[in-house]
Amino acid sequence: MRRWGDLSQDADDHLSAGSVLDHAEMAVVVTDRFSNVLYWNPFAEQLFGRVGASPAKESLHTLGISEKDHPLAAELAKHVLRGNVWEGTFDVTRGDGSTIYVRAQAVPLRHPSGSVSGIVITAREAMRSNEREKDRFGLLERIGERLAGSLYVEETLNRVADMLVPQFADHCFIELNEGDRLVRKVSTHVNGWTPPPDTWRPVGAEIRYPLGHYAESALRRQETILVEDFSQVSYPAPSEGAARLCGEIGMTSAIVAPLCVRGETLGLMYLGLSNLTSRRSPHYDTFDRDFVGAIATRVALAVDNALLFEEERHTAESFQKHLLPRQPLPSLDGLEIAVRYYPAAPLASHGQGIQTQVGGDWYDVIPLSAGRVGIVIGDVEGRGAKAAAVMGQLRAALRAFAQDDKPPADILARLDEWTRIVAAPERDDFGADITNPPIVTCQYMVYDAWSRQLSFANAGHAPPLLIVDGEVRDLDITEVGQPLGVRAKGMHADLVYKEETRVLPPGATLLLYTDGLVDRRPPRDSATGVPVDDEALDILREKLAKASGESVERIADLATVAVPGEIDDDMAILVVRSAGTELQSQERTFPAQPIMVSEARRMASEAFAGWQVPEERAELACLLVSEVVTNVVLHAASASVPRRELVLDGPPLPFDESWDVPGFEEEIAGDKEFTLRLRRGAESVWVEVFDQDLRLPRIRSAGENDEGGRGLYLVDQLARRWGSRPTREGKAVWFEIPIGGR
């Protein structure tokens, strides 16, 4: 006889553990000690989007938990296997690509002996249960973490929409104020649904809500507005198309929250529910309104931070953009050039606060005399606007110093002194000077494409990489001087900076770079989160060797991504390649005699004709050759005669101021020589005249009756550029004539 309350055998079978778990509307997952899934119930299959999959082939990491939450899953396993209880929220990506937030609780699975043999996890979709208070704190925590990692407005807004659709809404609009306009920035909808044309306004459109619309009320009153049931109320629609679409998709409920921060309204966030999805409750309530208001506060702070950061970044990048050389760089004879500059990634997500991306890295390519080129790359210690400002001053100073055509070591010596000048003066409490000049590394080179000669001096900078015939190695630098600004007082710059010379093979490529190229934030192992060590330079050399035959632009692109990891410092790259063929030139030395002026002009005329220089341009160049050579010959003839010891046999001669030795002046004049060097470039011809006179020429005003004094004036007026520079033996006067016109 059965007693009251006794279950039948059939009912007793339905109360087995497996039967109960099959009907439970909560995910239950059981794993072993190694996080391998042993069991899940049907609700878990649906929640994690693994319907039809075998639990035997799954693990805790393959249930769809996002990669960034893998350390959290590892923490769960460690904590529970010690006999503790764990609770938290995961980002889960389902098989269809949608993202949901799962609130999970994990407890130890114990063997009858008492030892922990596995883990039992119960989980549910956040905001889909009666325990919404716990879910609220968990989801707000996750939203805060997601927003804290973004420093860009567009990325921040898209993260917000991805977190709320389809988790909490079917439709999400975010609009921001731009001046007196409200502009739609985000339009995200459930299951990839897209509004038809001429209904809801697209991203980028100006939005105007009519007076009396609930969104207009939210902005005007600066409070979160809840429309619990659209079937019970009526509001004016922004347009006929919008009203028609709301009826077609069955809009049921909406919440609009203004984005307010620091007493300013940035815009609004709109969340809506419709019949596009089947939800347990198709309507929002007051709890949801308060929750969305809390989310809007966090979103407003994140957007405000992103706006401030983008403004600072734009200011700093614009500042640095105008300090670096203008693009594209000028076309230079015998050289192919490619440059890259990349600011560092922001550091806000790495515990160091928001820092300006730009820094003190710079590069420059400076046209010098007779087709020679100055090449420089440098790095000012530190980052931010101060480093960029110092960089701008140093770059301008180096450009000015380079025009003197001094050797690279002399240029760095002058720049070292200038580095001390630009330092802000500081004094201690006793009035002593404690100024700390910025520390600057720099590499300055001068390349002559016709002789392929590369002269350089180094101030503590990493040596360039030389790429020749598929082999990559450091450029051989014997003397590496100290960085600019750190030379000890009393030590002469000539002892610190030494000039060296190399000859580049045809087609050789040089890669000059700052340390941001190789000093990267190390990439992390996706499973353990541990930094992965690598030899950055070895990786760079290996990849450059494989791309040695590529164009300089391609090499520059490959170099920027060759080293794994995130850019930790700003980075400048300069790639130069010497010409594979010889450039046209002629050179000849003449005695410094008036009759040689016509010979020099004849040599120039024949060379220009052979180089197919247009006749008008050739005649102009020949005229200026005559003027410069004549000037050299005249100064050679009038140069002071060096003292000589005169030995005479016989009695002393009477003193006479007008006496001279026959043939002595002709001997001195005959010792003087000049060299004429002609060069043909793609767009210009270059003329250089070398002599042994140390005096540099200058333009002087000639009177009406003066026979001379107009030669250099003609050169200045008719040549594109001209100048002079000292040489070891004397000086060189040069000028440039464009082939195609002035």
XYZ file of C-alpha atoms in Angstrom:
742
model
C 0.000 0.000 0.000
C 1.367 3.395 -0.977
C 1.464 6.214 1.465
C 0.450 9.753 0.596
C 3.326 11.483 -1.224
C 4.993 8.325 -2.424
C 6.082 8.546 -6.065
C 5.245 6.024 -8.706
C 8.052 4.150 -10.388
C 7.536 6.266 -13.535
C 7.770 9.498 -11.595
C 10.790 8.238 -9.716
C 12.573 7.560 -13.026
C 11.920 11.141 -14.117
C 13.573 12.477 -10.975
C 16.960 10.938 -11.785
C 19.916 13.356 -11.811
C 20.269 13.190 -15.582
C 16.591 13.883 -16.152
C 16.575 16.879 -13.808
C 19.674 18.413 -15.411
C 18.190 17.897 -18.866
C 15.235 20.105 -17.879
C 17.174 22.702 -15.922
C 17.242 26.164 -17.498
C 20.786 26.700 -16.331
C 24.009 25.512 -17.906
C 25.821 22.778 -16.002
C 29.338 21.814 -17.113
C 31.572 19.242 -15.412
C 35.339 19.051 -16.113
C 38.217 16.954 -14.817
C 41.294 18.355 -13.078
C 42.806 19.253 -16.473
C 39.791 21.337 -17.591
C 38.611 18.683 -20.076
C 34.796 18.645 -20.328
C 33.229 15.422 -19.009
C 29.569 16.450 -19.169
C 27.260 19.288 -20.116
C 23.509 19.527 -20.097
C 21.355 20.598 -23.088
C 21.029 24.154 -21.801
C 24.837 24.444 -21.756
C 24.953 23.379 -25.409
C 22.566 26.192 -26.301
C 24.191 28.804 -24.053
C 27.679 28.229 -25.435
C 26.470 27.622 -28.994
C 27.845 24.063 -29.164
C 24.661 22.202 -30.148
C 25.508 18.760 -31.547
C 29.143 18.857 -30.431
C 30.584 16.066 -28.309
C 31.691 17.155 -24.817
C 34.508 14.611 -24.962
C 36.313 16.826 -27.511
C 35.891 20.077 -25.600
C 37.812 21.824 -22.859
C 37.163 24.856 -20.732
C 39.114 27.008 -23.223
C 37.151 25.796 -26.275
C 33.694 26.615 -24.926
C 33.842 29.977 -26.663
C 35.477 31.922 -23.828
C 37.244 34.900 -25.424
C 41.015 34.760 -25.689
C 41.511 37.677 -23.338
C 39.524 35.764 -20.668
C 41.689 32.638 -20.890
C 43.810 33.813 -17.912
C 40.532 34.226 -16.003
C 39.573 30.627 -16.852
C 42.995 29.451 -15.684
C 42.477 31.354 -12.430
C 39.075 29.658 -12.027
C 40.650 26.191 -12.350
C 43.471 26.910 -9.902
C 41.136 28.446 -7.338
C 38.526 25.670 -7.425
C 41.020 22.795 -7.475
C 42.283 24.114 -4.148
C 38.782 23.510 -2.752
C 37.417 27.059 -3.093
C 34.321 28.511 -4.792
C 34.750 30.923 -7.723
C 32.276 33.355 -9.308
C 32.716 35.736 -12.236
C 31.688 36.879 -15.710
C 33.072 35.712 -19.079
C 32.867 37.035 -22.623
C 31.668 34.108 -24.748
C 31.634 33.954 -28.556
C 29.057 31.509 -29.853
C 29.306 29.366 -32.926
C 27.262 31.908 -34.947
C 29.733 34.665 -34.073
C 27.525 36.516 -31.589
C 28.989 37.590 -28.242
C 27.219 37.181 -24.905
C 28.175 37.685 -21.276
C 27.960 34.615 -19.071
C 27.781 34.720 -15.298
C 29.385 31.544 -13.906
C 29.852 29.898 -10.525
C 32.351 27.040 -10.070
C 32.609 24.602 -7.162
C 34.885 21.585 -6.540
C 33.765 18.122 -7.663
C 34.836 15.819 -4.845
C 35.581 12.112 -4.876
C 33.972 10.020 -2.085
C 37.393 10.031 -0.478
C 37.174 13.826 -0.184
C 39.811 14.740 -2.769
C 38.969 17.234 -5.530
C 38.615 15.327 -8.789
C 37.150 18.018 -11.033
C 35.089 21.192 -11.373
C 31.328 21.758 -11.570
C 30.336 24.998 -13.303
C 26.837 26.460 -13.338
C 26.291 29.356 -15.716
C 23.601 31.577 -17.144
C 23.442 34.502 -19.524
C 23.886 37.733 -17.591
C 20.693 39.795 -17.188
C 18.534 36.767 -18.061
C 17.711 35.497 -14.563
C 16.019 36.624 -11.408
C 19.370 37.408 -9.794
C 19.726 40.620 -11.781
C 21.413 42.520 -8.971
C 24.439 40.205 -9.069
C 24.386 40.270 -12.859
C 24.284 44.035 -12.838
C 27.522 44.369 -10.899
C 29.208 41.636 -12.920
C 28.235 43.111 -16.271
C 29.098 46.670 -15.239
C 32.509 45.395 -14.187
C 33.041 43.806 -17.588
C 31.837 46.920 -19.398
C 34.224 49.050 -17.353
C 37.136 46.771 -18.226
C 36.296 46.832 -21.922
C 35.945 50.606 -22.031
C 39.137 51.202 -20.033
C 41.195 49.536 -22.752
C 40.100 51.940 -25.518
C 41.532 55.361 -26.311
C 39.788 55.998 -29.616
C 36.261 57.347 -29.953
C 35.133 55.065 -32.778
C 36.573 51.960 -31.104
C 34.984 52.903 -27.770
C 31.531 53.372 -29.273
C 31.699 50.127 -31.232
C 32.720 48.248 -28.092
C 29.674 49.634 -26.297
C 27.342 48.477 -29.073
C 28.934 45.014 -29.204
C 28.480 44.612 -25.459
C 24.795 45.570 -25.481
C 23.581 43.905 -28.718
C 22.190 41.243 -28.545
C 22.887 40.823 -24.823
C 20.591 43.624 -23.699
C 19.070 45.188 -26.802
C 18.016 44.475 -30.375
C 19.002 47.932 -31.589
C 21.658 50.374 -30.407
C 22.213 53.927 -31.629
C 24.892 56.266 -30.273
C 24.921 59.891 -31.347
C 27.436 62.593 -30.426
C 27.262 66.375 -30.564
C 29.503 68.049 -33.142
C 29.065 71.731 -32.578
C 25.331 72.394 -32.809
C 24.683 69.146 -34.723
C 23.801 65.698 -33.371
C 25.565 63.095 -35.556
C 24.942 59.353 -35.533
C 28.166 57.439 -34.817
C 26.893 53.883 -34.239
C 23.972 51.916 -35.654
C 24.131 48.263 -34.526
C 21.327 45.727 -34.799
C 20.636 42.137 -33.787
C 21.642 39.221 -36.049
C 23.258 41.538 -38.596
C 19.909 43.053 -39.570
C 20.195 46.346 -41.480
C 17.527 49.080 -41.689
C 16.167 49.569 -45.223
C 17.055 52.819 -47.021
C 15.060 55.966 -46.182
C 14.000 54.636 -42.771
C 16.404 55.052 -39.867
C 19.230 57.479 -40.578
C 22.657 55.867 -41.293
C 25.979 56.421 -39.519
C 27.354 59.891 -40.232
C 23.939 61.490 -40.762
C 22.680 64.427 -38.743
C 19.849 63.439 -36.396
C 16.984 65.764 -35.506
C 14.423 64.510 -33.006
C 11.105 66.404 -33.107
C 9.860 68.292 -30.056
C 8.101 65.875 -27.735
C 10.087 62.832 -28.869
C 11.390 60.803 -25.911
C 15.005 61.158 -27.151
C 14.561 64.928 -27.370
C 13.218 64.914 -23.793
C 16.225 62.897 -22.599
C 18.626 65.438 -24.079
C 16.690 68.462 -22.889
C 16.104 67.171 -19.355
C 19.459 65.315 -19.141
C 17.892 62.193 -17.658
C 17.362 58.603 -18.746
C 13.937 58.084 -20.356
C 12.142 54.726 -20.357
C 9.433 53.820 -22.886
C 8.143 50.618 -21.341
C 5.536 49.711 -23.982
C 5.121 51.506 -27.318
C 1.610 50.065 -27.672
C 0.483 52.158 -24.713
C 1.988 55.547 -25.702
C 2.467 57.677 -28.790
C 5.395 59.935 -29.708
C 6.121 62.041 -32.815
C 8.442 60.227 -35.230
C 11.609 61.749 -36.770
C 10.313 60.768 -40.245
C 7.544 58.834 -41.963
C 10.009 56.100 -42.951
C 11.165 55.700 -39.336
C 7.574 55.414 -38.083
C 6.710 52.855 -40.758
C 9.778 50.720 -39.946
C 9.007 50.728 -36.211
C 5.609 49.245 -37.014
C 7.032 46.653 -39.399
C 9.615 45.239 -36.978
C 7.354 45.658 -33.942
C 9.305 47.988 -31.670
C 8.196 47.117 -28.134
C 10.330 49.134 -25.722
C 13.224 51.612 -25.586
C 15.561 53.406 -23.213
C 17.379 56.638 -24.088
C 20.212 57.841 -21.848
C 22.115 61.126 -22.303
C 25.901 60.908 -22.212
C 26.819 63.564 -19.647
C 30.231 64.266 -18.159
C 31.758 67.303 -16.440
C 28.491 69.188 -16.781
C 28.455 68.770 -20.560
C 26.177 66.610 -22.720
C 28.249 64.689 -25.278
C 25.298 62.961 -26.966
C 22.925 60.090 -26.261
C 22.696 56.288 -26.244
C 19.515 54.640 -27.541
C 18.619 50.999 -26.812
C 15.540 49.308 -28.226
C 13.700 45.963 -28.218
C 11.625 44.638 -31.128
C 10.002 41.500 -32.452
C 13.155 40.625 -34.408
C 14.119 38.389 -31.455
C 12.205 36.198 -29.021
C 12.914 37.239 -25.453
C 11.429 36.176 -22.173
C 10.428 39.789 -21.544
C 10.099 42.061 -24.608
C 9.838 45.172 -22.431
C 12.278 47.179 -20.343
C 11.422 48.137 -16.776
C 12.649 50.671 -14.226
C 15.451 48.357 -13.144
C 16.694 48.283 -16.751
C 16.426 52.070 -16.935
C 18.649 52.513 -13.893
C 21.070 49.958 -15.241
C 21.335 51.719 -18.622
C 21.833 55.029 -16.804
C 24.812 53.507 -14.972
C 26.212 52.203 -18.260
C 25.745 55.632 -19.894
C 27.805 57.247 -17.120
C 30.715 54.910 -17.830
C 30.332 55.324 -21.583
C 30.341 59.122 -21.241
C 33.573 59.024 -19.224
C 35.206 56.684 -21.758
C 34.104 58.840 -24.704
C 35.305 62.009 -22.965
C 38.711 60.413 -22.297
C 38.912 59.252 -25.900
C 38.006 62.712 -27.206
C 40.630 64.357 -25.005
C 43.249 61.828 -26.044
C 42.466 62.199 -29.744
C 42.674 65.983 -29.416
C 46.057 65.733 -27.702
C 47.250 63.162 -30.207
C 46.092 65.265 -33.161
C 47.857 68.337 -31.748
C 51.100 66.466 -31.121
C 51.050 64.649 -34.464
C 50.331 67.881 -36.348
C 53.169 69.502 -34.442
C 55.594 66.737 -35.358
C 54.294 66.448 -38.922
C 55.364 70.020 -39.569
C 58.745 69.416 -37.934
C 59.613 66.432 -40.140
C 60.509 66.849 -43.839
C 57.645 67.424 -46.225
C 56.500 64.521 -48.344
C 57.357 63.483 -50.947
C 61.096 63.938 -50.573
C 62.934 65.641 -53.452
C 64.204 63.494 -56.316
C 67.958 62.984 -55.936
C 70.470 61.764 -58.492
C 71.845 58.278 -57.905
C 69.626 57.518 -54.912
C 66.319 55.791 -54.274
C 64.820 56.842 -50.944
C 61.901 55.652 -48.797
C 61.031 56.967 -45.339
C 58.564 55.923 -42.634
C 57.566 57.453 -39.329
C 55.238 55.723 -36.855
C 54.229 57.066 -33.438
C 54.185 54.655 -30.521
C 50.996 52.941 -29.435
C 49.351 54.646 -26.417
C 50.317 53.349 -23.005
C 47.025 53.797 -21.165
C 46.256 50.089 -21.116
C 49.708 49.266 -19.772
C 49.385 51.026 -16.435
C 51.377 54.101 -17.389
C 48.559 56.551 -18.075
C 47.691 58.172 -21.366
C 50.870 59.404 -23.031
C 51.293 61.291 -26.251
C 52.340 58.961 -29.023
C 54.862 61.223 -30.722
C 58.446 61.576 -29.625
C 61.841 62.856 -30.662
C 62.711 60.564 -33.577
C 63.542 62.329 -36.803
C 65.123 61.874 -40.199
C 66.177 64.239 -42.946
C 67.569 64.237 -46.470
C 69.480 67.436 -47.295
C 70.587 68.383 -50.848
C 74.169 69.668 -50.713
C 76.614 71.013 -53.255
C 77.118 69.412 -56.670
C 74.521 66.681 -56.175
C 75.890 65.439 -52.869
C 73.306 64.503 -50.236
C 73.274 64.788 -46.460
C 71.438 61.921 -44.753
C 70.569 62.073 -41.068
C 68.594 60.044 -38.545
C 68.351 60.834 -34.859
C 66.486 60.190 -31.632
C 65.856 62.578 -28.743
C 65.445 60.765 -25.433
C 61.885 60.719 -24.086
C 58.507 61.209 -25.720
C 55.783 63.787 -25.958
C 55.660 67.416 -27.053
C 58.911 68.368 -25.267
C 60.927 65.719 -27.097
C 59.312 66.730 -30.393
C 60.130 70.407 -29.764
C 63.796 69.632 -29.052
C 63.869 67.432 -32.146
C 62.530 70.294 -34.292
C 65.230 72.674 -33.067
C 68.000 70.149 -33.635
C 66.774 69.266 -37.120
C 66.651 72.948 -38.104
C 70.130 73.550 -36.658
C 71.615 70.539 -38.439
C 70.099 71.652 -41.751
C 71.719 75.068 -41.303
C 75.088 73.593 -40.314
C 74.999 71.169 -43.258
C 74.841 74.017 -45.771
C 78.406 74.916 -44.852
C 79.473 71.602 -46.431
C 81.744 70.811 -43.515
C 82.800 67.190 -42.821
C 80.239 65.087 -40.885
C 82.392 65.051 -37.730
C 82.469 68.853 -37.679
C 78.698 68.972 -38.146
C 78.119 66.674 -35.159
C 80.550 68.703 -33.048
C 78.560 71.868 -33.737
C 75.296 70.046 -33.112
C 76.650 68.812 -29.774
C 77.226 72.421 -28.712
C 73.744 73.365 -29.919
C 72.226 70.535 -27.863
C 73.567 72.215 -24.743
C 72.118 75.560 -25.832
C 68.563 74.299 -26.322
C 68.445 72.832 -22.799
C 66.262 74.838 -20.427
C 68.571 76.553 -17.862
C 68.285 75.182 -14.313
C 70.015 76.190 -11.087
C 70.136 74.640 -7.645
C 69.460 76.385 -4.337
C 72.991 77.791 -4.319
C 72.765 79.237 -7.831
C 74.961 76.616 -9.449
C 74.142 75.606 -13.023
C 72.579 72.121 -13.027
C 71.176 72.250 -16.556
C 70.721 68.776 -18.063
C 70.931 68.837 -21.861
C 68.715 66.315 -23.657
C 70.445 63.099 -24.669
C 70.387 62.711 -28.440
C 71.746 59.957 -30.656
C 72.435 60.854 -34.258
C 73.972 59.470 -37.442
C 75.012 62.001 -40.114
C 76.182 60.901 -43.551
C 77.203 62.604 -46.774
C 76.836 60.562 -49.967
C 78.349 61.405 -53.349
C 76.436 59.419 -55.968
C 79.053 59.955 -58.708
C 81.986 58.604 -56.692
C 79.761 56.342 -54.488
C 81.697 57.664 -51.518
C 79.886 57.662 -48.177
C 81.358 59.841 -45.407
C 79.819 59.688 -41.954
C 80.177 60.318 -38.240
C 78.203 58.696 -35.448
C 76.969 60.069 -32.124
C 75.911 56.985 -30.198
C 73.330 55.823 -32.745
C 72.724 52.242 -33.859
C 74.690 51.488 -37.053
C 72.660 51.242 -40.267
C 72.040 47.871 -41.874
C 73.844 47.347 -45.202
C 72.071 45.085 -47.694
C 74.235 43.808 -50.555
C 73.431 40.792 -52.777
C 71.029 39.252 -50.285
C 73.419 39.641 -47.339
C 72.456 41.896 -44.426
C 75.017 43.173 -41.932
C 75.767 46.239 -39.861
C 77.635 49.005 -41.642
C 81.224 48.834 -40.443
C 81.636 51.768 -38.059
C 84.946 51.927 -36.212
C 84.411 55.147 -34.263
C 81.078 55.475 -32.414
C 81.063 58.757 -30.528
C 79.070 59.669 -27.458
C 75.450 60.846 -27.778
C 75.005 64.564 -28.252
C 74.778 66.539 -25.026
C 76.779 64.177 -22.774
C 80.364 65.081 -23.723
C 82.401 65.906 -20.652
C 83.551 69.496 -20.227
C 87.093 70.063 -21.345
C 87.034 67.226 -23.882
C 87.350 68.593 -27.393
C 84.729 67.441 -29.890
C 87.457 66.311 -32.311
C 88.339 63.576 -29.821
C 84.727 62.357 -29.666
C 83.415 62.453 -33.235
C 85.508 60.897 -35.996
C 84.827 60.878 -39.711
C 84.952 57.626 -41.656
C 84.590 56.886 -45.358
C 83.252 53.857 -47.216
C 82.488 53.182 -50.885
C 79.041 51.700 -51.520
C 78.771 48.944 -54.138
C 76.305 49.542 -57.018
C 72.757 48.781 -55.911
C 73.649 48.601 -52.209
C 70.857 49.457 -49.762
C 71.205 51.161 -46.392
C 68.509 50.927 -43.716
C 68.818 53.653 -41.080
C 66.456 53.319 -38.125
C 65.743 54.451 -34.581
C 65.455 52.034 -31.668
C 61.658 51.960 -31.841
C 62.003 49.521 -34.765
C 63.550 46.768 -32.648
C 62.597 47.691 -29.069
C 59.024 46.371 -29.107
C 56.669 45.356 -26.350
C 57.203 41.583 -26.497
C 54.267 39.551 -27.837
C 52.587 37.235 -25.344
C 51.749 33.573 -25.631
C 47.995 33.304 -26.214
C 47.611 30.411 -23.761
C 49.859 31.456 -20.887
C 50.062 35.222 -21.326
C 53.845 35.031 -20.793
C 56.030 37.392 -22.934
C 57.782 35.642 -25.810
C 61.466 36.552 -26.094
C 63.071 36.987 -29.499
C 66.189 38.420 -31.041
C 64.746 41.426 -32.793
C 67.770 42.283 -34.939
C 68.225 38.692 -36.071
C 64.574 38.545 -37.138
C 64.934 41.877 -38.947
C 68.081 40.803 -40.792
C 66.532 37.493 -41.830
C 63.435 39.123 -43.323
C 65.407 41.877 -45.032
C 67.719 39.307 -46.631
C 64.729 37.621 -48.245
C 63.468 40.983 -49.563
C 66.826 42.422 -50.663
C 65.735 42.578 -54.307
C 62.509 44.437 -53.550
C 61.990 48.181 -54.031
C 63.017 50.577 -51.255
C 59.336 51.267 -50.527
C 58.680 47.561 -50.117
C 61.729 47.148 -47.881
C 60.548 50.031 -45.692
C 57.108 48.425 -45.349
C 58.576 45.018 -44.521
C 60.963 46.476 -41.945
C 58.149 48.149 -40.020
C 56.357 44.834 -39.416
C 59.336 42.473 -39.327
C 59.791 42.511 -35.544
C 56.824 41.107 -33.599
C 55.250 43.050 -30.764
C 53.605 46.410 -30.245
C 55.541 49.625 -30.970
C 56.781 50.856 -27.592
C 58.493 54.018 -28.832
C 58.085 56.182 -31.879
C 59.972 54.864 -34.888
C 61.712 56.435 -37.874
C 63.038 54.470 -40.845
C 65.067 55.732 -43.794
C 65.974 53.396 -46.672
C 68.453 54.561 -49.341
C 69.773 52.604 -52.320
C 72.707 53.556 -54.532
C 72.274 53.556 -58.299
C 73.107 50.371 -60.144
C 74.702 52.271 -63.057
C 77.465 54.864 -63.223
C 76.452 58.525 -63.446
C 77.940 60.745 -66.149
C 80.816 63.036 -65.188
C 84.039 64.538 -66.545
C 86.985 66.063 -64.732
C 90.212 67.763 -65.858
C 92.967 69.826 -64.233
C 94.316 73.014 -65.919
C 97.159 75.438 -65.159
C 95.785 78.640 -63.632
C 96.574 80.754 -66.710
C 94.257 83.113 -68.629
C 94.597 81.087 -71.819
C 93.046 78.083 -70.030
C 89.684 79.831 -69.635
C 88.771 79.071 -73.260
C 90.028 75.492 -72.868
C 87.787 74.967 -69.845
C 84.831 76.381 -71.726
C 85.547 74.134 -74.712
C 85.678 71.077 -72.433
C 82.317 72.027 -70.899
C 80.724 72.630 -74.303
C 81.814 69.237 -75.609
C 80.656 67.449 -72.466
C 77.225 69.104 -72.514
C 76.795 68.287 -76.206
C 77.688 64.645 -75.535
C 75.182 64.547 -72.660
C 72.469 65.986 -74.926
C 71.908 69.030 -72.758
C 69.573 71.493 -74.562
C 71.584 74.105 -76.451
C 70.176 77.072 -74.532
C 70.965 75.448 -71.176
C 74.434 74.382 -72.367
C 75.323 77.926 -73.526
C 74.230 79.350 -70.188
C 76.300 76.785 -68.302
C 79.339 77.490 -70.476
C 78.991 81.240 -69.836
C 79.010 80.656 -66.086
C 81.963 78.243 -66.428
C 83.911 81.096 -68.042
C 82.981 83.503 -65.252
C 83.946 81.140 -62.422
C 87.193 79.965 -64.072
C 88.174 83.574 -64.885
C 87.601 84.497 -61.259
C 89.817 81.594 -60.141
C 92.618 82.497 -62.580
C 92.602 86.185 -61.590
C 92.810 85.376 -57.887
C 95.522 82.792 -58.530
C 97.613 85.407 -60.350
C 97.127 88.030 -57.606
C 97.701 85.624 -54.716
C 100.478 86.628 -52.335
C 103.838 85.016 -53.184
C 105.076 82.762 -50.431
C 108.434 83.661 -48.950
C 111.454 81.916 -50.472
C 115.047 81.845 -49.455
C 117.058 83.655 -52.140
C 120.751 82.661 -52.409
C 122.982 84.775 -54.672
C 126.622 84.233 -55.592
C 128.913 87.246 -55.646
C 128.815 90.628 -53.933
C 125.550 91.979 -52.443
C 123.220 93.816 -54.810
C 122.095 97.391 -54.074
C 118.572 97.650 -52.489
C 115.839 98.607 -54.951
C 112.079 98.381 -54.166
C 111.322 97.604 -57.809
C 113.798 94.833 -58.282
C 112.656 91.312 -59.156
C 114.125 88.091 -60.420
C 113.365 87.400 -64.095
C 110.957 84.452 -64.493
C 110.204 84.263 -60.749
C 106.567 85.456 -60.996
C 105.942 83.164 -63.981
C 107.231 80.239 -61.921
C 104.867 81.022 -59.050
C 101.868 81.545 -61.333
C 102.727 78.382 -63.173
C 102.513 76.381 -59.947
C 98.826 77.267 -59.541
C 96.207 74.883 -60.930
C 92.444 74.528 -60.982
C 90.237 71.509 -61.612
C 86.980 71.604 -63.536
C 84.469 68.878 -62.678
C 81.242 68.448 -64.660
C 78.329 66.220 -63.649
C 75.138 65.267 -65.442
C 72.037 64.520 -63.371
C 68.508 63.636 -64.369
C 67.253 67.211 -64.116
C 70.401 69.357 -63.744
C 74.042 69.706 -64.626
C 76.532 70.484 -61.886
C 79.771 72.417 -62.316
C 82.553 72.536 -59.721
C 85.822 74.456 -59.932
C 88.570 73.556 -57.420
C 91.659 75.626 -56.676
C 94.270 76.031 -53.926
C 93.145 79.475 -52.738
C 91.670 79.319 -49.239
C 89.687 82.561 -49.656
C 85.967 81.893 -50.276
C 84.372 84.104 -52.960
C 81.662 86.616 -52.188
C 79.448 88.889 -54.241
C 80.504 92.532 -54.118
C 78.973 95.641 -55.596
C 80.714 96.855 -58.748
C 80.853 100.533 -59.631
C 79.775 101.921 -62.986
C 83.338 102.165 -64.249
C 84.698 98.988 -62.642
C 85.924 96.364 -65.087
C 85.342 93.429 -62.728
C 83.175 92.400 -59.821
C 80.182 91.161 -61.843
C 81.075 87.477 -62.427
C 79.576 86.051 -59.246
C 76.611 88.383 -59.611
C 75.852 86.696 -62.965
C 76.244 83.258 -61.384
C 73.875 84.243 -58.589
C 71.258 85.531 -61.029
C 71.424 82.801 -63.681
C 72.116 79.580 -61.750
C 69.448 77.720 -59.794
C 71.851 77.364 -56.868
C 75.487 78.169 -56.272
C 77.960 78.249 -53.421
C 81.442 77.468 -52.233
C 82.971 75.161 -49.671
C 86.416 74.681 -48.195
C 88.405 71.598 -49.169
C 91.587 70.115 -47.772
C 93.628 71.719 -50.577
C 91.739 75.021 -50.865
C 88.141 75.589 -51.933
C 85.491 74.566 -54.461
C 83.021 76.885 -56.203
C 79.937 75.165 -57.634
C 76.680 75.954 -59.368
C 73.648 74.085 -60.705
C 71.876 74.651 -64.026
C 68.506 72.953 -64.585
C 68.254 71.089 -67.849
C 64.580 71.713 -68.446
C 64.441 75.354 -67.415
C 65.034 77.529 -64.384
